[in-house]
XYZ file of C-alpha atoms in Angstrom:
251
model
C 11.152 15.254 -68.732
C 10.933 16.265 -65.107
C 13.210 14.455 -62.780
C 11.149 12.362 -59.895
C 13.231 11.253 -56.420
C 10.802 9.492 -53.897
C 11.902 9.623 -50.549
C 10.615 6.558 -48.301
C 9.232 6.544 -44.894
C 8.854 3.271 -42.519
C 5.090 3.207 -41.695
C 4.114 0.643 -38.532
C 7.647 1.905 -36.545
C 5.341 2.067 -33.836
C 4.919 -1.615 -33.356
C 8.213 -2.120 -34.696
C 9.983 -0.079 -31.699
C 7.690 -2.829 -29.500
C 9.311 -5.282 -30.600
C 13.135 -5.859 -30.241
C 14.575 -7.488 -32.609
C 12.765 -6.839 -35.691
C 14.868 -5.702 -38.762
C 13.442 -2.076 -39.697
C 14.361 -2.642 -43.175
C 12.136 -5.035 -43.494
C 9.382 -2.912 -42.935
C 7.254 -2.233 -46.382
C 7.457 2.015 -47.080
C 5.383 4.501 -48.173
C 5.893 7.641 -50.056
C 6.498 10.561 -48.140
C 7.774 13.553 -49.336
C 8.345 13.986 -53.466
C 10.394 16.253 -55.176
C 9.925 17.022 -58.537
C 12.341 19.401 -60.692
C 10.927 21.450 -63.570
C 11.049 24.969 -65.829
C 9.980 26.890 -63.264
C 12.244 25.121 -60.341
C 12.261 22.612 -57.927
C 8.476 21.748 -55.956
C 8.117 19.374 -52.935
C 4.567 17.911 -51.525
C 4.451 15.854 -48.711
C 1.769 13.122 -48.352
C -0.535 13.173 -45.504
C 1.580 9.689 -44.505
C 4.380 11.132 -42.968
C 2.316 14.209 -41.040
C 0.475 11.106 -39.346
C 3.663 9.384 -38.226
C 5.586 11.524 -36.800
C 2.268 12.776 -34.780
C 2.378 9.020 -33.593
C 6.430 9.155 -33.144
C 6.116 11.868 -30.392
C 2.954 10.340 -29.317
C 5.025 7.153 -28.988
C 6.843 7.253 -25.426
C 3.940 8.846 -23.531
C 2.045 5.724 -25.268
C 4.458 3.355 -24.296
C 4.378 4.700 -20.585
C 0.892 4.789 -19.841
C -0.564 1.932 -21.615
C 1.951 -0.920 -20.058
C 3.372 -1.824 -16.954
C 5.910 1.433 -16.682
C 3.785 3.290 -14.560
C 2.967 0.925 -11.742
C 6.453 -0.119 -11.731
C 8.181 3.037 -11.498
C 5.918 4.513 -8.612
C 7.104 1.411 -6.570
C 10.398 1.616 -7.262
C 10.395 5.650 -6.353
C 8.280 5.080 -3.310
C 10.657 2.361 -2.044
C 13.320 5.025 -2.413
C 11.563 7.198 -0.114
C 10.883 4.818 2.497
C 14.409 3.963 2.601
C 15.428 7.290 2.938
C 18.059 7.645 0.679
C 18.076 10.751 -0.723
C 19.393 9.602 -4.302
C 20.474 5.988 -4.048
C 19.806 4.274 -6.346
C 19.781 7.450 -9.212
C 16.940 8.288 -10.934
C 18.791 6.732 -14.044
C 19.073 3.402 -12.515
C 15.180 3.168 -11.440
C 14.086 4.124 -15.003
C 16.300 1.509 -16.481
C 15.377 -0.843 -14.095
C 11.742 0.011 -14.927
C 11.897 -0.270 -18.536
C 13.570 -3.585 -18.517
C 11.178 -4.919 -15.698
C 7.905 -3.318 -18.144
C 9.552 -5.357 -21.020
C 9.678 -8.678 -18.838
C 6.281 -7.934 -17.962
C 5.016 -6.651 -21.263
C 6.877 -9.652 -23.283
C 3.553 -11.699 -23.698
C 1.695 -8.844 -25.057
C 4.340 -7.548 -27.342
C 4.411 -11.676 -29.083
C 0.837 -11.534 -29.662
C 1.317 -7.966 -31.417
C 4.261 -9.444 -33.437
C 2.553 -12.819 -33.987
C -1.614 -11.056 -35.027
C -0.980 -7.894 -35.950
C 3.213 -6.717 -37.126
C 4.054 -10.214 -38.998
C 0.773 -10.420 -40.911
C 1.560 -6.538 -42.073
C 5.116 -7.308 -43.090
C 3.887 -10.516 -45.510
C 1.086 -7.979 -46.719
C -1.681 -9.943 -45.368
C -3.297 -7.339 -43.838
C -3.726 -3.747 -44.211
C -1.873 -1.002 -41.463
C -5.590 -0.520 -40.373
C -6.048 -4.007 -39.912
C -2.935 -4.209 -38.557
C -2.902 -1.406 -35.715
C -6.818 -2.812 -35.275
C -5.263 -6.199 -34.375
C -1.993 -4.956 -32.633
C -4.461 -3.527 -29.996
C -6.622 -6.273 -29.088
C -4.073 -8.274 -26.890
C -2.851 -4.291 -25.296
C -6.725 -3.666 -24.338
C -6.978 -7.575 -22.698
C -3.571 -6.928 -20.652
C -5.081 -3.481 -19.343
C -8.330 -4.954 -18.937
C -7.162 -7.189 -16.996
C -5.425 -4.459 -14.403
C -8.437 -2.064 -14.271
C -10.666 -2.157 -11.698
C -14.664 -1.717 -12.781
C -15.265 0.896 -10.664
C -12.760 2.747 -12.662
C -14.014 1.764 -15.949
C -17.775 2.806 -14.406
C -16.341 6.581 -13.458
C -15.288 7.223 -16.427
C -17.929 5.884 -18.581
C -20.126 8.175 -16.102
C -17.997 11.416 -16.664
C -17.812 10.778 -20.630
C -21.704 10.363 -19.943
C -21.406 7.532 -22.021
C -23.846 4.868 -23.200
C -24.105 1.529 -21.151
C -21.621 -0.908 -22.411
C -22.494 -5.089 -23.056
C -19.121 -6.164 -22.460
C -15.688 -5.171 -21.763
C -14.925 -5.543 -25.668
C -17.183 -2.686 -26.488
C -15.524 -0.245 -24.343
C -13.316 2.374 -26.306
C -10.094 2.888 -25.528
C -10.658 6.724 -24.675
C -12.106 4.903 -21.429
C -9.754 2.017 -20.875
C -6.450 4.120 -21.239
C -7.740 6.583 -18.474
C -9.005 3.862 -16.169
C -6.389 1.715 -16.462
C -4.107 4.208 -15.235
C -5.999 5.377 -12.354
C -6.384 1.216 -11.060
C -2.347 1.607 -11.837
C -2.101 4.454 -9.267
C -3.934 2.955 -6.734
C -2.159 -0.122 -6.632
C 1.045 1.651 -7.113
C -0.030 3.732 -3.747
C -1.182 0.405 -2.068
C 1.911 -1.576 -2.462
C 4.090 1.577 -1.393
C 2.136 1.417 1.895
C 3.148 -1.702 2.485
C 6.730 -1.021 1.627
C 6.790 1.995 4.187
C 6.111 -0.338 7.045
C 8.904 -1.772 8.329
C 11.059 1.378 7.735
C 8.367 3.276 9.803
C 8.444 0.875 12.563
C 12.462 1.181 12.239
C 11.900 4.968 12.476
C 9.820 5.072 15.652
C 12.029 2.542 17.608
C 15.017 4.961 16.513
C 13.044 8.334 17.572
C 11.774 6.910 21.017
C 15.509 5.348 22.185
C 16.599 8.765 20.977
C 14.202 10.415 22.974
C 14.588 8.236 26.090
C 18.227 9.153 25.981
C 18.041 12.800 25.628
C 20.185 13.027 22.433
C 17.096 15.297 21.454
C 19.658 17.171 18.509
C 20.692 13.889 16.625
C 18.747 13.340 13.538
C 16.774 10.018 13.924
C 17.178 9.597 10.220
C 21.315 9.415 10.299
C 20.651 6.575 13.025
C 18.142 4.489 11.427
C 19.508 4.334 7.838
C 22.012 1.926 8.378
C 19.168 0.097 10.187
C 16.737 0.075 7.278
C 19.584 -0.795 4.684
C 20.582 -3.918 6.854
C 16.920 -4.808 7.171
C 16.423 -4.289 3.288
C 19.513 -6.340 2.081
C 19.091 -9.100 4.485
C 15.749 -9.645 3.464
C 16.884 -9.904 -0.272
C 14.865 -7.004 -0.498
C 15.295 -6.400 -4.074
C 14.608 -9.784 -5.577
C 11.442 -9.454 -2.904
C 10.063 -6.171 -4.824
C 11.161 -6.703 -8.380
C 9.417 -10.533 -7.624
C 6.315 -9.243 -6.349
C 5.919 -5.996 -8.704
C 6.233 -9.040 -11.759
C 3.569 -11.151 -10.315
C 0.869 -8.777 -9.292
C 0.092 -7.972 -13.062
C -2.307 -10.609 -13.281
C -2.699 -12.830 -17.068
């Protein structure tokens, strides 16, 4: 008799990488790949399963930083960088860690309803994995929703040349992911304006006593970073940003 060997994959490892904590072994599997050993020799098929998961694996992190908080965050965080005028202080390392644990502050709300409607219902076989990533993205549209402006939501439901919409829980996600990161740009942009203002205003005082003194060759920027650091960390400048970046995602 022919000789079966089933290989397992973890289906839902997109909501499970979501959500710390959760023991991957607890996920339910599916087939994947089978291998089957006859007369002739050895014949492998792979089920359409595992084609569709690893699409959504590397679809997973370009997901994961357009559809939360990442991208507002980040922008900030580089921006503030820039005003400060240090060319590489704090590393690009350090903001994107910084960014990713901030997002998962931010995020932890959403990612509890997920677990709670959608991942936990799955695992007790409740639900199907359509019902499940059906579910999982209900409270994901409500939290980006919630950061889109409708003007956004109105250009691209003109440039799609879409039909008119009755609510905001007809809209597909083909619109929302798109708007929602072009309302994430703009406040990005707006709250790096603000952020550049007191550094400018540092800069100009720095450039005209300069001027006024004739040192014409010295760099105003060696003079006025030591200035804008002192200003920054006697401010508490960093419990001011990561503070207000946290509260402007509203509920």
């Amino acid at each position: 008799m022919p000789r079966m060997f089933r290989f397992r994959l973890l289906p839902c490892l997109a909501c499970g990488l979501l959500l710390p904590g959760t023991a991957l072994a607890q996920l339910p599997a599916i087939e994947a790949l089978t291998v089957q050993a006859g007369p002739e020799g050895e014949t492998y098929s792979v089920t359409f399963q595992i084609l569709v998961v690893m699409t959504l694996l590397t679809l997973l992190p370009a997901l994961l930083l357009t559809m939360t908080a990442f991208t507002r965050i980040i922008i900030v965080l580089r921006l503030l960088r820039t005003a400060l005028g240090t060319a590489a202080a704090p590393s690009n390392q350090v903001l994107i860690g910084l960014a990713l644990f901030l997002t998962l502050f931010v995020m932890a709300p959403v990612f509890n309803a997920i677990n709670e409607q959608a991942l936990q219902p799955y695992l007790a076989e409740e639900i199907t994995s359509e019902q499940a990533l059906r579910q999982a993205s209900v409270p994901l549209r409500s939290f980006m929703l919630a950061q889109t402006r409708e003007e956004d939501i109105a250009l691209f439901l003109r440039i799609a040349r879409a039909e008119p919409v009755e609510g905001p829980e007809d809209l597909p996600l083909s619109i929302i992911i798109p708007a929602f990161l072009t309302s994430e740009l703009k406040t990005a942009f707006q709250i790096g304006f603000i952020i550049f203002l007191p550094f400018l205003v540092i800069d100009l005082v720095v450039a005209s006593t300069l001027m006024s003194m004739g040192m014409i060759m010295l760099s105003p920027m060696i003079i006025s970073l030591p200035f804008k650091i002192m200003l920054f960390v006697l401010v508490d400048g960093w419990s001011l940003i990561i503070g207000s970046l946290a509260s402007s995602f509203t509920a």
